[in-house]
Coordinates of C-alpha atoms in Angstrom, one line a residue:
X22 CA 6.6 20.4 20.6
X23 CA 6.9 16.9 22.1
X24 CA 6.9 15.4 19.0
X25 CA 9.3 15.6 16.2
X26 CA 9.4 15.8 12.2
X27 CA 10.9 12.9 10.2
X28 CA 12.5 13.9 7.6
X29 CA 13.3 11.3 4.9
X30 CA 15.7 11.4 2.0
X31 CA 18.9 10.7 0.3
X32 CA 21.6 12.5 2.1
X33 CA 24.5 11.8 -0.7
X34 CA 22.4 13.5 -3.2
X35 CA 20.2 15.6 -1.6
X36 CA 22.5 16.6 1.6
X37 CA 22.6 19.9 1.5
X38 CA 18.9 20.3 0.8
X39 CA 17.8 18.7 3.6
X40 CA 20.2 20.3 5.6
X41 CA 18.6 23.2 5.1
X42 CA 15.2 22.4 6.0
X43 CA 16.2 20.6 9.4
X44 CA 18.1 23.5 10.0
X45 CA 14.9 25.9 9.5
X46 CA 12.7 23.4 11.4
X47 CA 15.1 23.4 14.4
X48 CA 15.0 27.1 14.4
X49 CA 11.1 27.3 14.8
X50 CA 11.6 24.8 17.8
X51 CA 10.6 21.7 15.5
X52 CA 12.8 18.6 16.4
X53 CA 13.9 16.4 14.2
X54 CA 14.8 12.6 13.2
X55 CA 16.7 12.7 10.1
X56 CA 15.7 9.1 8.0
X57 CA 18.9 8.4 5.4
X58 CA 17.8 6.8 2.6
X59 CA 20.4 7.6 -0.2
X60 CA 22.6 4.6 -1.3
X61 CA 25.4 5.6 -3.5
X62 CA 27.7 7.5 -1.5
X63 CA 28.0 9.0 2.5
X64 CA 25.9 11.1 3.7
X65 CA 26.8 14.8 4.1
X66 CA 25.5 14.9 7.5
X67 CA 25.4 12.3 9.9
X68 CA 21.3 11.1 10.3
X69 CA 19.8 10.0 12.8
X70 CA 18.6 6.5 11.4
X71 CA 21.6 5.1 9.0
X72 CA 20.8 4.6 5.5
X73 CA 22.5 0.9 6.6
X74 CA 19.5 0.4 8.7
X75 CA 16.7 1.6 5.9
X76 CA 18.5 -1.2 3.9
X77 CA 17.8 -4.1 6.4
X78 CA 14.6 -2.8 7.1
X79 CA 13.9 -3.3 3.7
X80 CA 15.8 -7.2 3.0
X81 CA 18.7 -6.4 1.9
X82 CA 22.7 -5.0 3.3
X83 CA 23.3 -1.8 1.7
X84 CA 26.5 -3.3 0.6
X85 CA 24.7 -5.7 -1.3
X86 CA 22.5 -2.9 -2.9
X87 CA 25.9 -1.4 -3.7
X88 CA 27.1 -4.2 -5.4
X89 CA 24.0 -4.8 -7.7
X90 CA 24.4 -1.5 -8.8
X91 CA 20.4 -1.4 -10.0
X92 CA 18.6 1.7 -9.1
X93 CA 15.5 0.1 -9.4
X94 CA 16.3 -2.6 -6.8
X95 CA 17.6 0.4 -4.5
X96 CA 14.8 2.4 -4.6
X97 CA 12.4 -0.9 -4.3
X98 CA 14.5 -1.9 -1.0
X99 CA 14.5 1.6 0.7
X100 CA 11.4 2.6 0.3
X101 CA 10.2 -0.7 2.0
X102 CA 12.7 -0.2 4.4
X103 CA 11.9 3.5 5.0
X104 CA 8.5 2.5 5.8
X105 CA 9.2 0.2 8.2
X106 CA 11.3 2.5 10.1
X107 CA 8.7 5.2 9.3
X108 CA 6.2 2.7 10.9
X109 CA 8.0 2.0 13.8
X110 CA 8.9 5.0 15.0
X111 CA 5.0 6.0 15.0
X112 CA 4.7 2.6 17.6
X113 CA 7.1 4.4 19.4
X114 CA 5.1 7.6 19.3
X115 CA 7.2 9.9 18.3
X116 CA 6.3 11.5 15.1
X117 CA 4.6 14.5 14.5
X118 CA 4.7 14.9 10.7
X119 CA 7.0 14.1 7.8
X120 CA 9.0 15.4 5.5
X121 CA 10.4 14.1 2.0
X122 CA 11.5 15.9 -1.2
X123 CA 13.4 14.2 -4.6
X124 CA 12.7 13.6 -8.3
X125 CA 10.7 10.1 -9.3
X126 CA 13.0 8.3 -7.1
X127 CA 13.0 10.1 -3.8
X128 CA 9.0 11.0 -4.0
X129 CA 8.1 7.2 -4.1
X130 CA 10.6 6.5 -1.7
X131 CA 8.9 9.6 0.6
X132 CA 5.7 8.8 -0.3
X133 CA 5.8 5.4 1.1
X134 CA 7.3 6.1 4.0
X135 CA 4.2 8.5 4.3
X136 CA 1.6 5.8 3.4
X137 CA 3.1 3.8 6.7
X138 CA 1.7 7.2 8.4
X139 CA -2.3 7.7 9.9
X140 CA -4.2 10.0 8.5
X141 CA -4.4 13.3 10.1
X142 CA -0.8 13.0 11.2
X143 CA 0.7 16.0 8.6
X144 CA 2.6 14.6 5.5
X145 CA 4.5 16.8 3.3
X146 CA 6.8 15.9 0.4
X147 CA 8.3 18.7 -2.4
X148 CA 8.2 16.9 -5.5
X149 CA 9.3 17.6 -9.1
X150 CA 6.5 15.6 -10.1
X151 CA 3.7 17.2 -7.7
X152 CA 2.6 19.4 -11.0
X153 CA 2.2 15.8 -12.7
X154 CA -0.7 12.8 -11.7
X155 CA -0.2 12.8 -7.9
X156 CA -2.3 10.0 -7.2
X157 CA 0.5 7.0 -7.1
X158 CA 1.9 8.8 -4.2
X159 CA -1.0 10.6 -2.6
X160 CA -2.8 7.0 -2.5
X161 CA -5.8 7.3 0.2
X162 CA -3.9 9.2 2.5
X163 CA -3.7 13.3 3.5
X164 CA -0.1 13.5 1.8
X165 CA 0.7 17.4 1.4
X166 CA 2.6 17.5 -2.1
X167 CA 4.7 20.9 -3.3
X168 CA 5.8 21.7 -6.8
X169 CA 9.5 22.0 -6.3
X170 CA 9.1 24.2 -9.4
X171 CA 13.7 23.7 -10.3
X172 CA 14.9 20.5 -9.8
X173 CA 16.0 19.6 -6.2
X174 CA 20.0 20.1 -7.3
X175 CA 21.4 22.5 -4.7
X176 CA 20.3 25.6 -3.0
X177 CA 19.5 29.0 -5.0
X178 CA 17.3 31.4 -4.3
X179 CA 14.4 30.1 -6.0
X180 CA 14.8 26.3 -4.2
X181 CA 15.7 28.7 -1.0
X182 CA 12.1 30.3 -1.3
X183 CA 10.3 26.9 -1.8
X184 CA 12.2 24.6 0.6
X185 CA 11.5 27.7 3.5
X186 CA 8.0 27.9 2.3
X187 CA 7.5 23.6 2.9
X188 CA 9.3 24.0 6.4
X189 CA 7.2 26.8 7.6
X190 CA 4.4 25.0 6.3
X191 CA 4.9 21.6 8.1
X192 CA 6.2 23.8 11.6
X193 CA 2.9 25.1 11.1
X194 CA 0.8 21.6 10.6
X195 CA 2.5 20.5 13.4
X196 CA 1.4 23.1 16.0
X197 CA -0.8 22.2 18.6
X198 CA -4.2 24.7 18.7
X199 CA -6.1 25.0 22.1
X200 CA -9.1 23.6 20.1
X201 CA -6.9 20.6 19.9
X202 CA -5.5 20.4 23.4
X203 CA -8.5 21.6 25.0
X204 CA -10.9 19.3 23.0
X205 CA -13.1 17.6 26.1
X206 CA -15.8 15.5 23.6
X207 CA -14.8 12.9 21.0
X208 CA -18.3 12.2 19.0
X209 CA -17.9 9.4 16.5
X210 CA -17.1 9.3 13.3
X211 CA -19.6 8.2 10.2
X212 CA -18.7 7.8 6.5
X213 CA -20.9 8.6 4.2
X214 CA -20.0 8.7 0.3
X215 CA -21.1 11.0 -2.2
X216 CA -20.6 12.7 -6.1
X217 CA -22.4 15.4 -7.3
X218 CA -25.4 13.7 -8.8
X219 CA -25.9 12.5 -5.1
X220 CA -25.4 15.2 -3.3
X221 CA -29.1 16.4 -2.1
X222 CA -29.5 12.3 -0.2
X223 CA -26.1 12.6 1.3
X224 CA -26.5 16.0 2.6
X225 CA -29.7 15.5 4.0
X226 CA -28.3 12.1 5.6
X227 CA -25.6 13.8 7.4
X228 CA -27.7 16.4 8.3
X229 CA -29.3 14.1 10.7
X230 CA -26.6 12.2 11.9
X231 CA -24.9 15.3 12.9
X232 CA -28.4 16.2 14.6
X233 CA -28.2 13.0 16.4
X234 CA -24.7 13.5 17.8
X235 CA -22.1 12.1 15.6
X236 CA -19.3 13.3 13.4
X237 CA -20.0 13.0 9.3
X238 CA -16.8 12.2 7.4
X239 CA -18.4 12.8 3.8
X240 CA -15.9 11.2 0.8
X241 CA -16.0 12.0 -2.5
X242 CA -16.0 8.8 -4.9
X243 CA -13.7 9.3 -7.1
X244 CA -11.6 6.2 -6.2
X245 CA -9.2 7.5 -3.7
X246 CA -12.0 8.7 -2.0
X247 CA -13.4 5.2 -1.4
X248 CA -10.2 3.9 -0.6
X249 CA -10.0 6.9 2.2
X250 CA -13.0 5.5 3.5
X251 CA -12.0 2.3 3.9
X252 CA -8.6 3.0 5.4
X253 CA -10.5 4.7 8.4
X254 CA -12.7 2.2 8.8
X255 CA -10.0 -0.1 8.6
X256 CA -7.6 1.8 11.0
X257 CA -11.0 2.2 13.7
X258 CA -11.7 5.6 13.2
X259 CA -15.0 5.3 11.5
X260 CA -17.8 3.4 13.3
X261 CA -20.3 3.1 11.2
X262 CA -21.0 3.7 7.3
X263 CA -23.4 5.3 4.8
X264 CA -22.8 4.1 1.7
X265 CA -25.0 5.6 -0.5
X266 CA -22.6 6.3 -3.8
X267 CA -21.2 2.8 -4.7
X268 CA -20.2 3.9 -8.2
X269 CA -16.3 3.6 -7.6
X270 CA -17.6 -0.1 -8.3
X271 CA -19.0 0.8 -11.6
X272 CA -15.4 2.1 -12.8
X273 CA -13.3 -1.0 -11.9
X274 CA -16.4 -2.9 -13.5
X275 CA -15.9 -1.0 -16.9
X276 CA -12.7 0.5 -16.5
X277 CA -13.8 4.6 -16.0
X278 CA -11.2 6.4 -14.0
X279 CA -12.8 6.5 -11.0
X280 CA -12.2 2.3 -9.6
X281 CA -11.2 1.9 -5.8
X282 CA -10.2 -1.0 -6.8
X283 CA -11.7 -4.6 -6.3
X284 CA -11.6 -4.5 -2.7
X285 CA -14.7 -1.7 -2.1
X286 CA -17.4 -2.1 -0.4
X287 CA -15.7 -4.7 1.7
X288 CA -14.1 -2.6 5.0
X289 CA -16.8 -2.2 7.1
X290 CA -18.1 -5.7 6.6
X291 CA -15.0 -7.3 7.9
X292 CA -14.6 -4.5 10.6
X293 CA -18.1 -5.5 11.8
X294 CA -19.8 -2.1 11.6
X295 CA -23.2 -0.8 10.9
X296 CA -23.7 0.0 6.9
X297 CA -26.5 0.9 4.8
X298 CA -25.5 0.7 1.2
X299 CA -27.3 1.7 -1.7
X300 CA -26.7 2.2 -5.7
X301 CA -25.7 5.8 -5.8
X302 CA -24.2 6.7 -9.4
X303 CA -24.1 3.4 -10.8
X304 CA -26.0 4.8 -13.9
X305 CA -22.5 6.1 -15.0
X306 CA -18.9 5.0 -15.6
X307 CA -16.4 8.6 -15.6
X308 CA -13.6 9.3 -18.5
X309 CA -11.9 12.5 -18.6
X310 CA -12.6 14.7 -21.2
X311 CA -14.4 13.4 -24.5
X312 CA -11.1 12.9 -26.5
X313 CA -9.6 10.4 -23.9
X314 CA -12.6 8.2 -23.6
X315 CA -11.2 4.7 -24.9
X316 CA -12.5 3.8 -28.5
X317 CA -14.7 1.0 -27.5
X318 CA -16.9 2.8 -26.0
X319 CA -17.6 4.8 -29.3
X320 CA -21.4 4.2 -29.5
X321 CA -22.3 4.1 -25.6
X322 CA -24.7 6.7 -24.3
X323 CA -22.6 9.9 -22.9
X324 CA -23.3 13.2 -20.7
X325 CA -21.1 15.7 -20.4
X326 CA -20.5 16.5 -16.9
X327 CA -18.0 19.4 -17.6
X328 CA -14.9 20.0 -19.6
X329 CA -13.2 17.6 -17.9
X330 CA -15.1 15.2 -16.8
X331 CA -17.1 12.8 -19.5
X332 CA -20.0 10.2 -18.0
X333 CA -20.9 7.0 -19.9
X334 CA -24.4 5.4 -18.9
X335 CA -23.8 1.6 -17.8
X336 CA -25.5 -0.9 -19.7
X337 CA -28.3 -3.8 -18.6
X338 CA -25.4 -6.6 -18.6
X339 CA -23.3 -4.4 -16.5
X340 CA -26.0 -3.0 -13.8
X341 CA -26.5 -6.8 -14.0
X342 CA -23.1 -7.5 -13.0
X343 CA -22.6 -5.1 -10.5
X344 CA -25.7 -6.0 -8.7
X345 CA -24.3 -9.6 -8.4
X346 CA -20.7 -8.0 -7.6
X347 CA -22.4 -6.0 -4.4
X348 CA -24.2 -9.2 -3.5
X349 CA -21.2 -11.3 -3.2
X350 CA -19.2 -8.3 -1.2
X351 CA -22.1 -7.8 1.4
X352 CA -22.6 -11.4 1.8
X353 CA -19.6 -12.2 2.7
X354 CA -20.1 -9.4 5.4
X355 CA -19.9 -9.2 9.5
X356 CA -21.7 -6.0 10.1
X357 CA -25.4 -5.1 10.5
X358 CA -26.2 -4.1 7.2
X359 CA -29.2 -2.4 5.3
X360 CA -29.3 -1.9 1.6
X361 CA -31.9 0.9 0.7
X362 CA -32.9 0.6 -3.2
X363 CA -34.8 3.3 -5.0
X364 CA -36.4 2.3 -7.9
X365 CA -37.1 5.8 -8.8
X366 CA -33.6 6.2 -9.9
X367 CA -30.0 5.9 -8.6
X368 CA -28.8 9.7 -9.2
X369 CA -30.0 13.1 -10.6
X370 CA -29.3 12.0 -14.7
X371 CA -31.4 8.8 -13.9
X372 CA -34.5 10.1 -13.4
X373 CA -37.4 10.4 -15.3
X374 CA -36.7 12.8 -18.8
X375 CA -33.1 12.6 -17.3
X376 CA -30.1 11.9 -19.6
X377 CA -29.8 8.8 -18.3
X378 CA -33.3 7.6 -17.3
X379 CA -32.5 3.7 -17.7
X380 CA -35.9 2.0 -16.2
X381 CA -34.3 -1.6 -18.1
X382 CA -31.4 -0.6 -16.1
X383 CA -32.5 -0.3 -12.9
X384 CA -34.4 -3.2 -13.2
X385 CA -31.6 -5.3 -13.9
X386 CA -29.7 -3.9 -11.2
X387 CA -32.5 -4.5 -8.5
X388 CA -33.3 -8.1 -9.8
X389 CA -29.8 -9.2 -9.4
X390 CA -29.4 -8.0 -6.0
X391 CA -32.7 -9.7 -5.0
X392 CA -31.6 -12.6 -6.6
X393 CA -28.7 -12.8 -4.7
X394 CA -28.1 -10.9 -1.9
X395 CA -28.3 -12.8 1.5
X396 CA -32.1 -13.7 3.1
X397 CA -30.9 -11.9 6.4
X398 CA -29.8 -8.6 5.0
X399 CA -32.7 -6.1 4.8
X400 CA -33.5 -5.0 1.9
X401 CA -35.2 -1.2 1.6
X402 CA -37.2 -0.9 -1.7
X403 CA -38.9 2.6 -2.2
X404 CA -40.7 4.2 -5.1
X405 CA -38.8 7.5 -5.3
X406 CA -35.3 7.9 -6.8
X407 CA -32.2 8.5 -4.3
X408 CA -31.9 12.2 -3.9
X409 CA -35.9 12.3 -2.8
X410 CA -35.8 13.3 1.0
X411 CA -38.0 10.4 1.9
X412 CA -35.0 8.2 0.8
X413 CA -32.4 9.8 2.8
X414 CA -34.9 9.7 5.8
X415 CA -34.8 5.8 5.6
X416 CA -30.9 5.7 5.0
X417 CA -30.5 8.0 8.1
X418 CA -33.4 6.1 10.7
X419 CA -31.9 2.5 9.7
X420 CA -27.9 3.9 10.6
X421 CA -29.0 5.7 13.7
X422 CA -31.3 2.3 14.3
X423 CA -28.1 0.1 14.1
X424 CA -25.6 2.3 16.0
X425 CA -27.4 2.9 18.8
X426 CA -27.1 -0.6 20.3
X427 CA -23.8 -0.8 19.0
X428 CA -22.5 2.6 21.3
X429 CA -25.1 1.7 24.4
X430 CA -25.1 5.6 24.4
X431 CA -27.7 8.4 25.1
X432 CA -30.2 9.8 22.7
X433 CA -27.2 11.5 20.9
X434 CA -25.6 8.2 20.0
X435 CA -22.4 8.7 21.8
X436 CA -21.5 8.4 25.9

């Protein structure tokens, strides 16, 4: 393999451990580039990048981190500085996955290193935490993440079988297939997002952008999924966007488990690529199961999705909101855009009979957006609700409309 594993982590602590692992990587012809980031004593091998170096990287002499004597500063410093090594030695070209293993301290610090990583390039970290809420380290990005099962405190034969299990496991991500070498025909890439209750529009959507030639990345919004999204569009990968399920927006609205945060729905505007957007799942705001859902909520309207997952219907002042919220994000927006509204109802529980079959709702939601959206961005209204085929026919013809022009292509979209 051209390219080599980074492996990040505290060599005073964890010396031996990794070690081990760069010794099983080198013997399945895996190079390495050993990343020290431990701060309290020497290493027990001499790395390849000095844990002196992580330290500057990050703003600070590790001498000065010595003297403070405050983990949290140290783990703060080196994980910045780990990234920006991390970061630089992908300019360089150079990387062909990482590796990182610890408790709380060493995940984040491996995890950031890994969020300074594209997507697609493997990422694997052995965590005593991985059995725990993942999602502060996994973030939007493909981060592989392995119960260590023992804590990471010397080698026995239980930490043997795990840490040879991870390094066969990243030798093995990092192979080359012939598919990959011998790949001749980059189509590009769509987004299109989707839950459950939207599933019939977005499969029939990507149905026929895949007919017409391109590549359908579909994304699950449950928050990191958005955020996924957006880091490819971001990053260039994605060129052009259906946005059918904006409900990510609905949770950072209300506060449902599910938020992308407050900066959704705003990638592909500034990136300047086609989008058609439209109001899928913004009936509901997700909680966990019934006993975690916050007490203020006590007299809402719920449906019980499944065991785990509890669905609260939004009310009029908040589809109010959240129509004024997408307004002000696609107005502010570069790209051809299309928003497609079906007054029918926004997912399968808002339908007619449906649990949550909210006609006040949907009104509000429509009038705001109306009100307020920008004269120049088409706006799509149609009679049936979103998951009616006719709707994902207009979704579809309006993308494939926009993204011709914007690949000068052939009748398949791409050159």
């Amino acid at each position: 393999m051209s390219k080599k594993a980074v492996l990040v982590g505290a060599l005073d602590t964890k010396g031996v451990e990794f070690g081990y692992v760069k010794d099983l990587l080198e013997s399945l012809g895996v190079s390495t580039i050993v990343v020290n980031t431990g701060v309290l004593d020497q290493p027990s091998f001499s790395p390849d990048i000095s844990s002196d170096e992580v330290a500057l990287a990050g703003g600070m002499s590790l001498s000065d981190l010595r003297a403070q004597q405050d983990r949290g500063t140290a783990v703060a410093v080196m994980a910045r500085g780990v990234a920006a090594v991390v970061e630089r030695l992908i300019g360089e070209g150079v990387v062909g996955g990482v590796f990182g293993m610890g408790g709380t301290a060493g995940t984040t610090v491996g995890a950031t290193a890994m969020k300074a990583v594209p997507i697609g390039v493997p990422k694997l970290l052995v965590s005593t935490v991985a059995s725990g809420n993942t999602r502060p380290y996994v973030g939007e990005k493909d981060v592989t993440m392995m119960y260590s099962v023992v804590d990471i405190a010397g080698l026995n034969s239980l930490s043997r079988r795990i840490l040879r299990n991870a390094a066969y496991a990243l030798a093995g991500m990092m192979a080359e297939t012939a598919d990959e070498t011998n790949q001749t025909e980059d189509k590009p890439m769509i987004g299109a997002t989707m839950f459950g209750v939207t599933t019939p529009c977005v499969t029939k959507v990507r149905e026929k952008l895949e007919q017409s030639g391109y590549d359908v990345l579909v994304f699950h919004a449950t928050g990191s999924g958005g955020l996924a999204m957006e880091e490819l569009v971001k990053a260039g990968f994605i060129k052009g966007v259906a946005d059918v399920t904006t409900t990510e927006l609905a949770d950072e609205l209300v506060g449902g488990i599910f938020s992308a945060g407050p900066k959704r729905l705003e990638a592909a505007g500034v990136a300047g690529i086609p989008q058609v957007v439209s109001v899928g799942a913004l009936d509901m705001v997700n909680f966990g199961p019934p006993e975690t859902v916050p007490a203020q909520f006590a007299e809402r309207k719920f449906y019980q999705h499944n065991p785990t997952t509890t669905l609260m219907r939004t009310t009029v002042e908040e589809n109010q909101e959240l129509g004024r919220l997408i307004a002000e994000k696609l107005n502010q927006s570069h790209s051809p855009t299309v928003f497609v509204f079906p007054k029918g109802g926004v997912s399968l529980l808002d339908r007619d009979s449906q649990a949550f079959d909210g006609v006040e709702e949907r009104q509000a939601l429509y009038d705001a957006l109306k009100e307020n959206l920008r004269e120049d961005i088409s706006f799509v209204e149609m009679e049936q609700d979103i998951n009616d085929p006719a709707v994902a026919e207009v979704i579809a013809a309006h993308l494939l409309t926009m993204l011709k022009p914007s690949w000068g292509g052939n009748e398949h979209g791409y050159r």
